[in-house]
mmCIF file of C-alpha atoms in Angstrom:
data_model
loop_
_atom_site.group_PDB
_atom_site.id
_atom_site.type_symbol
_atom_site.label_atom_id
_atom_site.label_comp_id
_atom_site.label_asym_id
_atom_site.label_seq_id
_atom_site.Cartn_x
_atom_site.Cartn_y
_atom_site.Cartn_z
ATOM 1 C CA MET A 94 0.004 0.091 -0.181
ATOM 2 C CA ALA A 95 2.910 2.347 0.879
ATOM 3 C CA ILE A 96 4.406 1.565 -2.500
ATOM 4 C CA MET A 97 0.748 2.610 -4.444
ATOM 5 C CA ASP A 98 0.805 5.843 -2.712
ATOM 6 C CA SER A 99 4.219 6.742 -3.339
ATOM 7 C CA LEU A 100 3.007 6.365 -6.776
ATOM 8 C CA ILE A 101 0.241 8.193 -6.075
ATOM 9 C CA THR A 102 2.398 11.192 -4.744
ATOM 10 C CA ALA A 103 4.819 11.094 -7.221
ATOM 11 C CA ALA A 104 2.324 11.711 -10.024
ATOM 12 C CA ALA A 105 0.899 14.537 -7.934
ATOM 13 C CA ARG A 106 4.088 16.339 -7.653
ATOM 14 C CA ALA A 107 5.004 15.582 -11.398
ATOM 15 C CA LEU A 108 1.443 17.376 -12.419
ATOM 16 C CA SER A 109 2.158 20.031 -10.489
ATOM 17 C CA ALA A 110 5.371 20.711 -11.758
ATOM 18 C CA GLY A 111 4.325 20.768 -15.195
ATOM 19 C CA ASP A 112 5.101 16.939 -16.389
ATOM 20 C CA PRO A 113 1.860 14.682 -17.197
ATOM 21 C CA LEU A 114 4.255 12.534 -19.235
ATOM 22 C CA GLY A 115 5.892 11.846 -15.633
ATOM 23 C CA ALA A 116 2.707 11.627 -13.814
ATOM 24 C CA LEU A 117 1.522 8.946 -16.458
ATOM 25 C CA LYS A 118 4.202 6.920 -16.170
ATOM 26 C CA CYS A 119 3.565 6.369 -12.173
ATOM 27 C CA VAL A 120 -0.404 5.738 -12.464
ATOM 28 C CA GLY A 121 -0.564 4.830 -16.377
ATOM 29 C CA LEU A 122 -1.918 1.642 -15.778
ATOM 30 C CA ARG A 123 -4.164 1.814 -12.576
ATOM 31 C CA GLY A 124 -7.716 1.867 -12.457
ATOM 32 C CA ASP A 125 -8.214 2.987 -8.600
ATOM 33 C CA PRO A 126 -10.134 6.082 -8.540
ATOM 34 C CA PRO A 127 -7.018 8.076 -7.319
ATOM 35 C CA ALA A 128 -5.469 7.189 -10.049
ATOM 36 C CA LEU A 129 -8.083 7.516 -12.723
ATOM 37 C CA ALA A 130 -8.354 11.330 -11.235
ATOM 38 C CA LEU A 131 -4.659 12.021 -11.621
ATOM 39 C CA ARG A 132 -4.613 10.380 -15.262
ATOM 40 C CA GLY A 133 -7.650 12.652 -16.588
ATOM 41 C CA ILE A 134 -5.752 15.496 -15.357
ATOM 42 C CA ALA A 135 -2.155 14.498 -17.546
ATOM 43 C CA LEU A 136 -4.290 14.354 -20.398
ATOM 44 C CA ALA A 137 -6.097 17.212 -20.118
ATOM 45 C CA GLN A 138 -2.741 19.028 -19.705
ATOM 46 C CA LEU A 139 -2.000 17.221 -22.884
ATOM 47 C CA GLU A 140 -4.818 18.470 -24.280
ATOM 48 C CA ASP A 141 -6.683 15.145 -24.768
ATOM 49 C CA PHE A 142 -9.544 16.716 -23.589
ATOM 50 C CA ASP A 143 -12.469 13.832 -24.148
ATOM 51 C CA ARG A 144 -10.666 11.147 -22.892
ATOM 52 C CA ALA A 145 -9.645 13.396 -19.604
ATOM 53 C CA ARG A 146 -13.292 13.903 -18.788
ATOM 54 C CA ALA A 147 -14.158 10.461 -19.021
ATOM 55 C CA LEU A 148 -11.476 9.140 -16.654
ATOM 56 C CA LEU A 149 -12.488 12.042 -14.291
ATOM 57 C CA LYS A 150 -15.928 10.847 -14.730
ATOM 58 C CA ARG A 151 -15.143 6.984 -13.786
ATOM 59 C CA ALA A 152 -12.827 8.703 -10.886
ATOM 60 C CA ALA A 153 -15.465 10.603 -9.320
ATOM 61 C CA ARG A 154 -18.251 7.491 -9.270
ATOM 62 C CA GLY A 155 -15.259 5.431 -7.557
ATOM 63 C CA PHE A 156 -15.130 7.689 -5.127
ATOM 64 C CA GLY A 157 -18.519 8.017 -4.188
ATOM 65 C CA ALA A 158 -20.253 9.430 -1.606
ATOM 66 C CA SER A 159 -17.829 7.799 1.342
ATOM 67 C CA GLU A 160 -15.081 10.625 -0.354
ATOM 68 C CA PRO A 161 -16.788 14.108 -1.084
ATOM 69 C CA VAL A 162 -13.383 15.999 -1.241
ATOM 70 C CA ALA A 163 -12.050 13.991 -3.590
ATOM 71 C CA ARG A 164 -15.124 13.844 -5.803
ATOM 72 C CA ALA A 165 -15.361 17.466 -5.316
ATOM 73 C CA ARG A 166 -11.489 17.586 -6.736
ATOM 74 C CA CYS A 167 -12.617 16.000 -9.773
ATOM 75 C CA VAL A 168 -15.855 17.658 -10.341
ATOM 76 C CA VAL A 169 -13.423 21.102 -10.036
ATOM 77 C CA ALA A 170 -10.714 19.491 -12.726
ATOM 78 C CA GLU A 171 -13.789 18.279 -14.742
ATOM 79 C CA ALA A 172 -15.462 21.789 -15.246
ATOM 80 C CA GLU A 173 -11.588 23.324 -15.639
ATOM 81 C CA ILE A 174 -11.209 21.009 -18.583
ATOM 82 C CA ALA A 175 -14.614 22.317 -19.693
ATOM 83 C CA LEU A 176 -13.655 25.710 -19.568
ATOM 84 C CA VAL A 177 -10.677 25.416 -21.460
ATOM 85 C CA SER A 178 -12.265 23.718 -23.717
ATOM 86 C CA ARG A 179 -14.827 26.263 -24.451
ATOM 87 C CA ASP A 180 -17.347 23.576 -23.437
ATOM 88 C CA LEU A 181 -19.776 26.175 -21.984
ATOM 89 C CA GLY A 182 -22.643 23.936 -21.044
ATOM 90 C CA TRP A 183 -21.046 22.291 -18.188
ATOM 91 C CA ALA A 184 -23.239 22.408 -14.892
ATOM 92 C CA GLU A 185 -22.321 25.682 -13.259
ATOM 93 C CA LYS A 186 -24.059 24.004 -10.342
ATOM 94 C CA ALA A 187 -22.232 21.212 -9.665
ATOM 95 C CA LEU A 188 -19.401 23.098 -9.485
ATOM 96 C CA ASP A 189 -20.660 25.365 -6.978
ATOM 97 C CA ARG A 190 -21.635 22.835 -4.812
ATOM 98 C CA ALA A 191 -18.081 20.961 -4.933
ATOM 99 C CA ARG A 192 -16.755 24.341 -4.065
ATOM 100 C CA ARG A 193 -19.173 24.535 -1.305
ATOM 101 C CA ILE A 194 -17.727 20.804 -0.330
ATOM 102 C CA LEU A 195 -14.367 22.134 -0.717
ATOM 103 C CA GLU A 196 -14.378 24.981 1.802
ATOM 104 C CA GLN A 197 -16.468 23.134 4.228
ATOM 105 C CA ARG A 198 -13.783 20.441 4.516
ATOM 106 C CA GLY A 199 -11.028 22.822 4.501
ATOM 107 C CA ASP A 200 -9.534 22.392 1.294
ATOM 108 C CA HIS A 201 -9.684 26.328 0.827
ATOM 109 C CA VAL A 202 -6.779 25.838 -2.001
ATOM 110 C CA ASN A 203 -8.831 23.897 -4.136
ATOM 111 C CA ALA A 204 -11.930 26.042 -3.164
ATOM 112 C CA ALA A 205 -10.273 28.837 -4.431
ATOM 113 C CA HIS A 206 -9.756 27.307 -7.415
ATOM 114 C CA ALA A 207 -13.030 26.325 -8.247
ATOM 115 C CA ARG A 208 -14.078 30.049 -7.595
ATOM 116 C CA GLN A 209 -11.406 31.051 -10.276
ATOM 117 C CA LEU A 210 -13.046 28.729 -12.906
ATOM 118 C CA GLU A 211 -16.360 30.633 -11.872
ATOM 119 C CA ILE A 212 -14.630 33.857 -12.931
ATOM 120 C CA ARG A 213 -13.209 32.947 -15.849
ATOM 121 C CA HIS A 214 -16.559 31.935 -16.951
ATOM 122 C CA VAL A 215 -18.263 35.172 -15.926
ATOM 123 C CA LEU A 216 -15.786 37.363 -17.767
ATOM 124 C CA LEU A 217 -15.754 35.008 -21.039
ATOM 125 C CA THR A 218 -19.472 36.706 -21.219
ATOM 126 C CA GLY A 219 -18.213 39.710 -20.617
ATOM 127 C CA GLN A 220 -19.864 40.115 -17.280
ATOM 128 C CA LEU A 221 -17.331 42.666 -16.060
ATOM 129 C CA GLU A 222 -18.542 43.723 -13.001
ATOM 130 C CA GLN A 223 -19.869 40.408 -11.380
ATOM 131 C CA ALA A 224 -15.931 38.655 -11.967
ATOM 132 C CA GLU A 225 -14.959 41.918 -10.156
ATOM 133 C CA GLN A 226 -17.309 41.093 -7.462
ATOM 134 C CA MET A 227 -16.569 37.444 -7.066
ATOM 135 C CA LEU A 228 -12.544 37.944 -7.596
ATOM 136 C CA SER A 229 -12.215 40.665 -4.498
ATOM 137 C CA GLU A 230 -13.748 37.981 -2.349
ATOM 138 C CA ILE A 231 -10.504 35.807 -2.752
ATOM 139 C CA ASN A 232 -7.157 36.471 -0.776
ATOM 140 C CA PRO A 233 -4.636 35.834 -3.135
ATOM 141 C CA ASP A 234 -1.727 35.964 -0.374
ATOM 142 C CA ILE A 235 -3.161 32.506 0.824
ATOM 143 C CA LEU A 236 -3.280 30.797 -2.475
ATOM 144 C CA PRO A 237 0.151 28.643 -4.165
ATOM 145 C CA PRO A 238 2.151 30.640 -6.703
ATOM 146 C CA ILE A 239 -0.038 28.965 -9.607
ATOM 147 C CA LEU A 240 -3.101 29.953 -8.495
ATOM 148 C CA GLN A 241 -1.884 33.552 -8.088
ATOM 149 C CA ILE A 242 -0.415 33.505 -11.199
ATOM 150 C CA SER A 243 -4.283 32.501 -12.311
ATOM 151 C CA HIS A 244 -5.543 35.589 -9.779
ATOM 152 C CA GLU A 245 -3.214 38.271 -12.156
ATOM 153 C CA MET A 246 -4.124 36.756 -15.411
ATOM 154 C CA ILE A 247 -7.837 37.303 -14.497
ATOM 155 C CA LEU A 248 -7.215 40.540 -13.398
ATOM 156 C CA PHE A 249 -5.199 41.103 -16.559
ATOM 157 C CA GLY A 250 -8.193 40.002 -18.667
ATOM 158 C CA ILE A 251 -10.628 42.282 -16.462
ATOM 159 C CA ALA A 252 -8.393 45.370 -16.947
ATOM 160 C CA VAL A 253 -8.266 44.606 -21.026
ATOM 161 C CA ARG A 254 -11.610 44.989 -21.794
ATOM 162 C CA ARG A 255 -12.073 48.004 -19.171
ATOM 163 C CA LEU A 256 -9.191 49.340 -21.634
ATOM 164 C CA GLN A 257 -7.103 50.016 -18.572
ATOM 165 C CA ALA A 258 -3.406 49.190 -20.199
ATOM 166 C CA GLY A 259 -1.529 50.541 -17.361
ATOM 167 C CA VAL A 260 -3.602 48.102 -14.678
ATOM 168 C CA ALA A 261 -3.197 44.881 -17.008
ATOM 169 C CA ARG A 262 0.747 45.929 -17.445
ATOM 170 C CA ALA A 263 0.941 45.545 -13.462
ATOM 171 C CA ALA A 264 -0.815 42.265 -13.515
ATOM 172 C CA LEU A 265 1.254 40.983 -16.309
ATOM 173 C CA GLU A 266 4.202 42.027 -14.369
ATOM 174 C CA ARG A 267 3.334 40.507 -11.020
ATOM 175 C CA ALA A 268 2.281 37.024 -12.709
ATOM 176 C CA ASN A 269 5.488 36.803 -14.562
ATOM 177 C CA HIS A 270 7.242 37.564 -11.203
ATOM 178 C CA LEU A 271 5.480 34.491 -9.809
ATOM 179 C CA ALA A 272 5.767 32.168 -13.028
ATOM 180 C CA GLN A 273 9.728 32.823 -13.078
ATOM 181 C CA ALA A 274 10.230 32.311 -9.243
ATOM 182 C CA ALA A 275 8.421 28.900 -9.514
ATOM 183 C CA LYS A 276 9.946 27.791 -12.697
ATOM 184 C CA LEU A 277 6.447 27.466 -14.791
ATOM 185 C CA PRO A 278 7.543 27.030 -18.426
ATOM 186 C CA VAL A 279 3.621 26.909 -19.813
ATOM 187 C CA LEU A 280 2.612 29.969 -17.296
ATOM 188 C CA ILE A 281 6.076 31.762 -18.376
ATOM 189 C CA ALA A 282 4.919 31.420 -22.127
ATOM 190 C CA GLU A 283 1.223 32.416 -21.366
ATOM 191 C CA ILE A 284 2.160 35.691 -19.601
ATOM 192 C CA GLU A 285 4.728 36.260 -23.079
ATOM 193 C CA LYS A 286 1.683 35.879 -25.470
ATOM 194 C CA ALA A 287 -0.298 38.038 -23.011
ATOM 195 C CA TYR A 288 2.363 40.653 -23.525
ATOM 196 C CA VAL A 289 2.460 40.651 -26.967
ATOM 197 C CA THR A 290 -1.471 41.023 -26.926
ATOM 198 C CA LEU A 291 -1.070 44.357 -24.747
ATOM 199 C CA ASN A 292 1.667 45.539 -26.949
ATOM 200 C CA ALA A 293 -0.008 44.952 -30.725
ATOM 201 C CA PRO A 294 -2.363 47.289 -32.128
ATOM 202 C CA ALA A 295 -5.285 47.363 -30.986
ATOM 203 C CA ALA A 296 -7.587 49.751 -33.178
ATOM 204 C CA ARG A 297 -7.366 52.049 -36.105
ATOM 205 C CA LEU A 298 -8.152 55.632 -35.292
ATOM 206 C CA ILE A 299 -8.894 58.113 -37.816
ATOM 207 C CA ALA A 300 -8.980 62.105 -37.061
ATOM 208 C CA LYS A 301 -8.874 64.904 -39.975
ATOM 209 C CA GLY A 302 -9.434 62.169 -42.516
ATOM 210 C CA GLU A 303 -6.207 60.528 -41.297
ATOM 211 C CA GLU A 304 -5.565 57.241 -40.269
ATOM 212 C CA ARG A 305 -3.054 55.253 -37.864
ATOM 213 C CA LEU A 306 -2.812 52.177 -35.570
ATOM 214 C CA VAL A 307 -2.699 52.325 -32.253
ATOM 215 C CA ILE A 308 -2.107 50.281 -29.346
ATOM 216 C CA LEU A 309 -4.571 49.447 -26.111
ATOM 217 C CA GLN A 310 -2.499 52.111 -24.093
ATOM 218 C CA GLU A 311 -3.314 55.154 -26.496
ATOM 219 C CA VAL A 312 -6.873 53.850 -26.426
ATOM 220 C CA GLU A 313 -6.823 54.372 -22.470
ATOM 221 C CA ASP A 314 -5.506 57.777 -23.055
ATOM 222 C CA LEU A 315 -7.882 58.749 -25.648
ATOM 223 C CA MET A 316 -10.660 57.509 -23.598
ATOM 224 C CA ALA A 317 -9.184 59.494 -20.651
ATOM 225 C CA SER A 318 -9.092 62.749 -22.637
ATOM 226 C CA ASP A 319 -11.984 65.499 -23.223
ATOM 227 C CA MET A 320 -11.693 64.542 -26.614
ATOM 228 C CA LEU A 321 -14.728 63.461 -28.472
ATOM 229 C CA VAL A 322 -14.135 59.759 -29.373
ATOM 230 C CA ILE A 323 -16.766 57.786 -31.604
ATOM 231 C CA ASP A 324 -16.200 54.458 -30.551
ATOM 232 C CA ALA A 325 -16.782 51.876 -33.412
ATOM 233 C CA CYS A 326 -15.344 48.757 -31.467
ATOM 234 C CA ARG A 327 -17.984 49.200 -28.733
ATOM 235 C CA TYR A 328 -20.637 51.302 -31.000
ATOM 236 C CA GLY A 329 -20.978 54.296 -28.913
ATOM 237 C CA VAL A 330 -19.349 57.774 -28.637
ATOM 238 C CA ARG A 331 -17.871 59.577 -25.378
ATOM 239 C CA GLN A 332 -16.063 62.775 -24.309
ATOM 240 C CA GLY A 333 -14.771 62.658 -20.714
ATOM 241 C CA GLN A 334 -16.251 61.216 -18.205
ATOM 242 C CA VAL A 335 -20.075 60.819 -20.420
ATOM 243 C CA ALA A 336 -20.155 58.139 -22.762
ATOM 244 C CA ILE A 337 -23.116 57.055 -24.796
ATOM 245 C CA SER A 338 -23.949 53.560 -25.989
ATOM 246 C CA LEU A 339 -25.317 53.264 -29.731
ATOM 247 C CA SER A 340 -25.056 49.567 -29.676
ATOM 248 C CA THR A 341 -28.853 48.774 -30.144
ATOM 249 C CA ARG A 342 -28.846 52.200 -32.571
ATOM 250 C CA PRO A 343 -27.068 50.558 -35.453
ATOM 251 C CA VAL A 344 -28.592 53.094 -38.068
ATOM 252 C CA LEU A 345 -28.087 56.171 -35.593
ATOM 253 C CA PHE A 346 -24.316 54.885 -34.876
ATOM 254 C CA ASN A 347 -23.669 54.314 -38.625
ATOM 255 C CA LEU A 348 -24.620 58.113 -39.380
ATOM 256 C CA LEU A 349 -22.755 59.347 -36.689
ATOM 257 C CA ARG A 350 -19.769 57.345 -37.735
ATOM 258 C CA ILE A 351 -19.750 58.793 -41.328
ATOM 259 C CA LEU A 352 -20.119 62.360 -40.214
ATOM 260 C CA GLY A 353 -17.078 61.864 -37.997
ATOM 261 C CA GLU A 354 -15.091 60.246 -40.434
ATOM 262 C CA SER A 355 -15.839 63.459 -42.518
ATOM 263 C CA TRP A 356 -15.192 65.914 -39.945
ATOM 264 C CA PRO A 357 -14.159 68.815 -40.356
ATOM 265 C CA LYS A 358 -15.810 68.892 -43.640
ATOM 266 C CA ASP A 359 -19.570 67.840 -44.075
ATOM 267 C CA ALA A 360 -20.604 64.257 -45.308
ATOM 268 C CA PRO A 361 -22.641 64.412 -48.735
ATOM 269 C CA ARG A 362 -25.939 63.116 -48.451
ATOM 270 C CA ASP A 363 -25.265 60.215 -51.043
ATOM 271 C CA SER A 364 -22.665 58.993 -48.740
ATOM 272 C CA LEU A 365 -24.917 58.640 -45.935
ATOM 273 C CA LEU A 366 -27.674 57.293 -47.628
ATOM 274 C CA SER A 367 -25.327 54.756 -49.221
ATOM 275 C CA GLY A 368 -23.207 54.022 -46.103
ATOM 276 C CA VAL A 369 -26.201 53.912 -43.632
ATOM 277 C CA PHE A 370 -29.109 52.672 -45.822
ATOM 278 C CA GLY A 371 -27.269 50.730 -48.811
ATOM 279 C CA ALA A 372 -29.547 53.072 -50.886
ATOM 280 C CA ARG A 373 -28.333 52.426 -54.857
ATOM 281 C CA TYR A 374 -31.298 54.565 -55.932
ATOM 282 C CA VAL A 375 -32.213 57.301 -54.203
ATOM 283 C CA ASP A 376 -35.604 59.220 -54.055
ATOM 284 C CA GLU A 377 -37.649 61.399 -51.746
ATOM 285 C CA THR A 378 -38.296 58.239 -49.666
ATOM 286 C CA HIS A 379 -34.891 58.406 -48.695
ATOM 287 C CA ARG A 380 -34.211 61.602 -48.843
ATOM 288 C CA ALA A 381 -37.116 62.265 -45.753
ATOM 289 C CA ARG A 382 -35.979 59.238 -43.578
ATOM 290 C CA LEU A 383 -32.501 60.178 -43.529
ATOM 291 C CA ARG A 384 -33.545 63.712 -42.169
ATOM 292 C CA VAL A 385 -35.356 61.524 -39.434
ATOM 293 C CA GLU A 386 -32.540 59.732 -38.641
ATOM 294 C CA VAL A 387 -30.576 62.987 -38.211
ATOM 295 C CA GLY A 388 -32.953 64.309 -36.292
ATOM 296 C CA ARG A 389 -32.676 61.240 -33.699
ATOM 297 C CA LEU A 390 -29.246 61.150 -33.884
ATOM 298 C CA ARG A 391 -29.089 65.026 -32.960
ATOM 299 C CA LYS A 392 -31.150 64.296 -30.071
ATOM 300 C CA LEU A 393 -29.226 61.725 -28.503
ATOM 301 C CA ILE A 394 -25.759 63.739 -29.055
ATOM 302 C CA ARG A 395 -26.981 67.035 -28.168
ATOM 303 C CA VAL A 396 -24.806 66.841 -25.293
ATOM 304 C CA PHE A 397 -21.555 66.348 -27.162
ATOM 305 C CA ALA A 398 -22.243 68.181 -30.637
ATOM 306 C CA ASN A 399 -25.283 69.750 -33.146
ATOM 307 C CA ILE A 400 -25.711 68.341 -36.613
ATOM 308 C CA THR A 401 -25.957 70.972 -39.123
ATOM 309 C CA ALA A 402 -27.509 71.012 -42.856
ATOM 310 C CA THR A 403 -25.177 72.179 -45.302
ATOM 311 C CA ASP A 404 -25.985 72.839 -49.271
ATOM 312 C CA SER A 405 -24.440 69.115 -49.870
ATOM 313 C CA GLY A 406 -25.445 67.354 -46.782
ATOM 314 C CA PHE A 407 -24.714 67.158 -42.833
ATOM 315 C CA ILE A 408 -21.760 68.407 -40.856
ATOM 316 C CA LEU A 409 -20.864 67.689 -37.152
ATOM 317 C CA LYS A 410 -20.491 70.437 -35.098
ATOM 318 C CA PRO A 411 -18.791 69.383 -32.300
ATOM 319 C CA LYS A 412 -19.024 71.767 -29.176
ATOM 320 C CA SER A 413 -15.990 71.759 -27.652
ATOM 321 C CA VAL A 414 -13.639 70.946 -29.994
ATOM 322 C CA GLY A 415 -11.365 72.751 -32.733
ATOM 323 C CA GLN A 416 -8.751 71.593 -35.379
ATOM 324 C CA ASP A 417 -6.482 71.281 -32.106
ATOM 325 C CA LYS A 418 -8.806 68.627 -30.815
ATOM 326 C CA PRO A 419 -10.370 66.720 -33.444
ATOM 327 C CA VAL A 420 -12.940 64.216 -33.493
ATOM 328 C CA MET A 421 -11.435 60.899 -33.197
ATOM 329 C CA VAL A 422 -13.155 57.808 -34.597
ATOM 330 C CA LEU A 423 -11.387 54.300 -33.505
ATOM 331 C CA ILE A 424 -12.187 51.194 -35.619
ATOM 332 C CA PRO A 425 -11.474 47.893 -35.203
ATOM 333 C CA PRO A 426 -8.157 46.473 -36.985
ATOM 334 C CA MET A 427 -10.736 44.287 -39.227
ATOM 335 C CA GLU A 428 -13.961 45.192 -40.248
ATOM 336 C CA ASP A 429 -16.555 42.194 -40.728
ATOM 337 C CA LYS A 430 -19.660 41.999 -40.004
ATOM 338 C CA ASN A 431 -18.940 38.805 -37.809
ATOM 339 C CA ALA A 432 -16.017 40.323 -36.483
ATOM 340 C CA ASN A 433 -16.813 39.410 -32.842
ATOM 341 C CA ILE A 434 -17.070 35.466 -34.084
ATOM 342 C CA LEU A 435 -13.829 36.289 -35.396
ATOM 343 C CA ALA A 436 -12.764 38.116 -31.905
ATOM 344 C CA LEU A 437 -13.665 34.953 -29.898
ATOM 345 C CA LEU A 438 -11.868 32.370 -32.429
ATOM 346 C CA THR A 439 -8.518 34.205 -32.231
ATOM 347 C CA ASP A 440 -7.700 33.369 -28.288
ATOM 348 C CA GLY A 441 -5.930 29.952 -29.212
ATOM 349 C CA GLU A 442 -9.285 27.468 -28.085
ATOM 350 C CA VAL A 443 -11.154 25.747 -30.058
ATOM 351 C CA TRP A 444 -15.191 27.076 -30.013
ATOM 352 C CA SER A 445 -18.341 24.691 -30.368
ATOM 353 C CA SER A 446 -21.078 27.050 -32.104
ATOM 354 C CA SER A 447 -22.913 26.526 -28.704
ATOM 355 C CA ALA A 448 -20.389 28.107 -26.966
ATOM 356 C CA LEU A 449 -19.862 31.550 -29.220
ATOM 357 C CA ALA A 450 -23.988 31.509 -28.929
ATOM 358 C CA ILE A 451 -24.076 31.450 -25.148
ATOM 359 C CA VAL A 452 -21.129 34.199 -24.673
ATOM 360 C CA LEU A 453 -22.336 36.356 -27.932
ATOM 361 C CA ASP A 454 -26.190 36.169 -26.180
ATOM 362 C CA THR A 455 -27.563 35.410 -29.717
ATOM 363 C CA SER A 456 -29.102 31.980 -31.417
ATOM 364 C CA ALA A 457 -26.697 28.818 -32.357
ATOM 365 C CA ARG A 458 -28.513 28.733 -35.536
ATOM 366 C CA THR A 459 -27.241 32.324 -35.799
ATOM 367 C CA VAL A 460 -23.683 31.371 -35.240
ATOM 368 C CA GLN A 461 -23.917 28.888 -37.336
ATOM 369 C CA ARG A 462 -24.623 30.609 -40.322
ATOM 370 C CA ALA A 463 -22.302 32.995 -39.744
ATOM 371 C CA LEU A 464 -19.592 30.416 -39.230
ATOM 372 C CA GLU A 465 -20.296 28.658 -42.468
ATOM 373 C CA GLU A 466 -19.961 31.693 -43.938
ATOM 374 C CA LEU A 467 -16.766 32.616 -42.539
ATOM 375 C CA ALA A 468 -15.467 29.172 -43.352
ATOM 376 C CA ARG A 469 -16.238 29.868 -47.177
ATOM 377 C CA ALA A 470 -14.174 32.769 -47.108
ATOM 378 C CA GLY A 471 -11.384 31.019 -45.468
ATOM 379 C CA LYS A 472 -11.458 33.048 -42.523
ATOM 380 C CA VAL A 473 -12.110 30.073 -39.984
ATOM 381 C CA ARG A 474 -11.671 26.014 -40.304
ATOM 382 C CA ALA A 475 -13.366 23.459 -38.934
ATOM 383 C CA ILE A 476 -12.657 20.377 -36.383
ATOM 384 C CA GLY A 477 -14.314 16.912 -36.487
ATOM 385 C CA ARG A 478 -18.131 16.570 -37.584
ATOM 386 C CA GLY A 479 -21.072 16.450 -36.025
ATOM 387 C CA ARG A 480 -21.718 17.473 -32.404
ATOM 388 C CA ALA A 481 -18.093 17.194 -31.839
ATOM 389 C CA ARG A 482 -17.187 19.598 -34.318
ATOM 390 C CA ARG A 483 -14.919 22.623 -33.343
ATOM 391 C CA TRP A 484 -14.130 25.694 -35.042
ATOM 392 C CA THR A 485 -10.769 27.997 -34.622
ATOM 393 C CA SER A 486 -9.212 30.858 -36.384
ATOM 394 C CA PRO A 487 -5.810 31.828 -36.809
ATOM 395 C CA PRO A 488 -5.062 35.864 -35.609
ATOM 396 C CA PRO A 489 -4.974 38.504 -38.233
ATOM 397 C CA PRO A 490 -1.059 39.252 -38.243
ATOM 398 C CA GLY A 491 0.348 41.704 -35.853
ATOM 399 C CA PHE A 492 -3.521 42.779 -34.759
ATOM 400 C CA THR A 493 -4.788 42.334 -31.021
ATOM 401 C CA THR A 494 -8.719 41.750 -31.684
ATOM 402 C CA THR A 495 -9.020 42.702 -27.819
ATOM 403 C CA LEU A 496 -12.029 45.348 -27.990
ATOM 404 C CA LEU A 497 -14.188 43.089 -30.046
ATOM 405 C CA LEU A 498 -14.401 40.780 -27.091
ATOM 406 C CA PRO A 499 -17.570 41.106 -25.652
ATOM 407 C CA GLY A 500 -18.108 44.027 -23.111
ATOM 408 C CA ARG A 501 -20.232 47.821 -22.500
ATOM 409 C CA LEU A 502 -18.714 50.711 -23.741
ATOM 410 C CA PRO A 503 -16.861 51.435 -20.420
ATOM 411 C CA VAL A 504 -18.639 54.380 -18.532
ATOM 412 C CA ASP A 505 -16.793 56.139 -15.104
#
């Protein structure tokens, strides 16, 4: 029995050190519940997720009700695999029950790990306030290094979505220091990848007809300034501390964007009609509709600017912007009607269409049609068939799709 326990201990140490093959050498031929659990975790580290989940389910059944802590740990491990493999339909209630059992039995480390998984799931769906609240309930100082690193990476994810480049960089620096001290090469590589994302162009900026690339830090500085910013990444407009979301008013936002890109000149009526309504042949009904939409937009943004008719079209007249403070139009690094799907697919993981639908809060059929269209254009590729089909896409070279991820317009 002592030899058997020593093998379990050796396998657990190998997994903690990031050596899944070493762990499999210790328990690869065993079928008892502890060995099955360790084999499942090892296969998960080797990205054989289907077999890993099957082994963890067998281990949980083997532990049974007589070993609630071990069974709860299996549930937590299975939830982590589901999150990494972007299977977002997993049982959240089961994870919550497992976390409570671990807390009650004094396994605070694994309970904190379960909580982090819940937070990562919430963050993935763009619920930033809830993610921050849940994360604030965890004291990272009592966690082992690997969970401290995870804590910092969650902080990084929240900061990036909130366009807080300085906070994100500080979190990465703390995570890198911990990973280097603990000598965890997998996490060091993940942190290096995050640094690349932070320093890569995040958007394009148009001002007075000129376009240039900007990184996340520049976007943060722009949002904190008193310049009028028309944000085509989050579909809103802001100036200083005041922001208005137009995410549910696409016609009005497109109208505002064209006016912003034309500033300080006016936007011709033909350009507005074709760009906003897609009108090829213009008649009086189109012109009447344009006047109605301009009136609605004028009312919505009156705190920022006015819209005045000219002989050839309409011109945007900001109330506190001059030639030294031009109207800024922030546009995505890539423009596609399915850009939000592409942004999610470029995270390096493989996604199911159902998981994409959950994150984007839309129907699975809508996502499937979009994926098929993107596949025909060669922008995404499918792996597997039927229910096992997953989707992925390489990131656009030299760009990050951070600003296209689900999240609301940041309002202070």
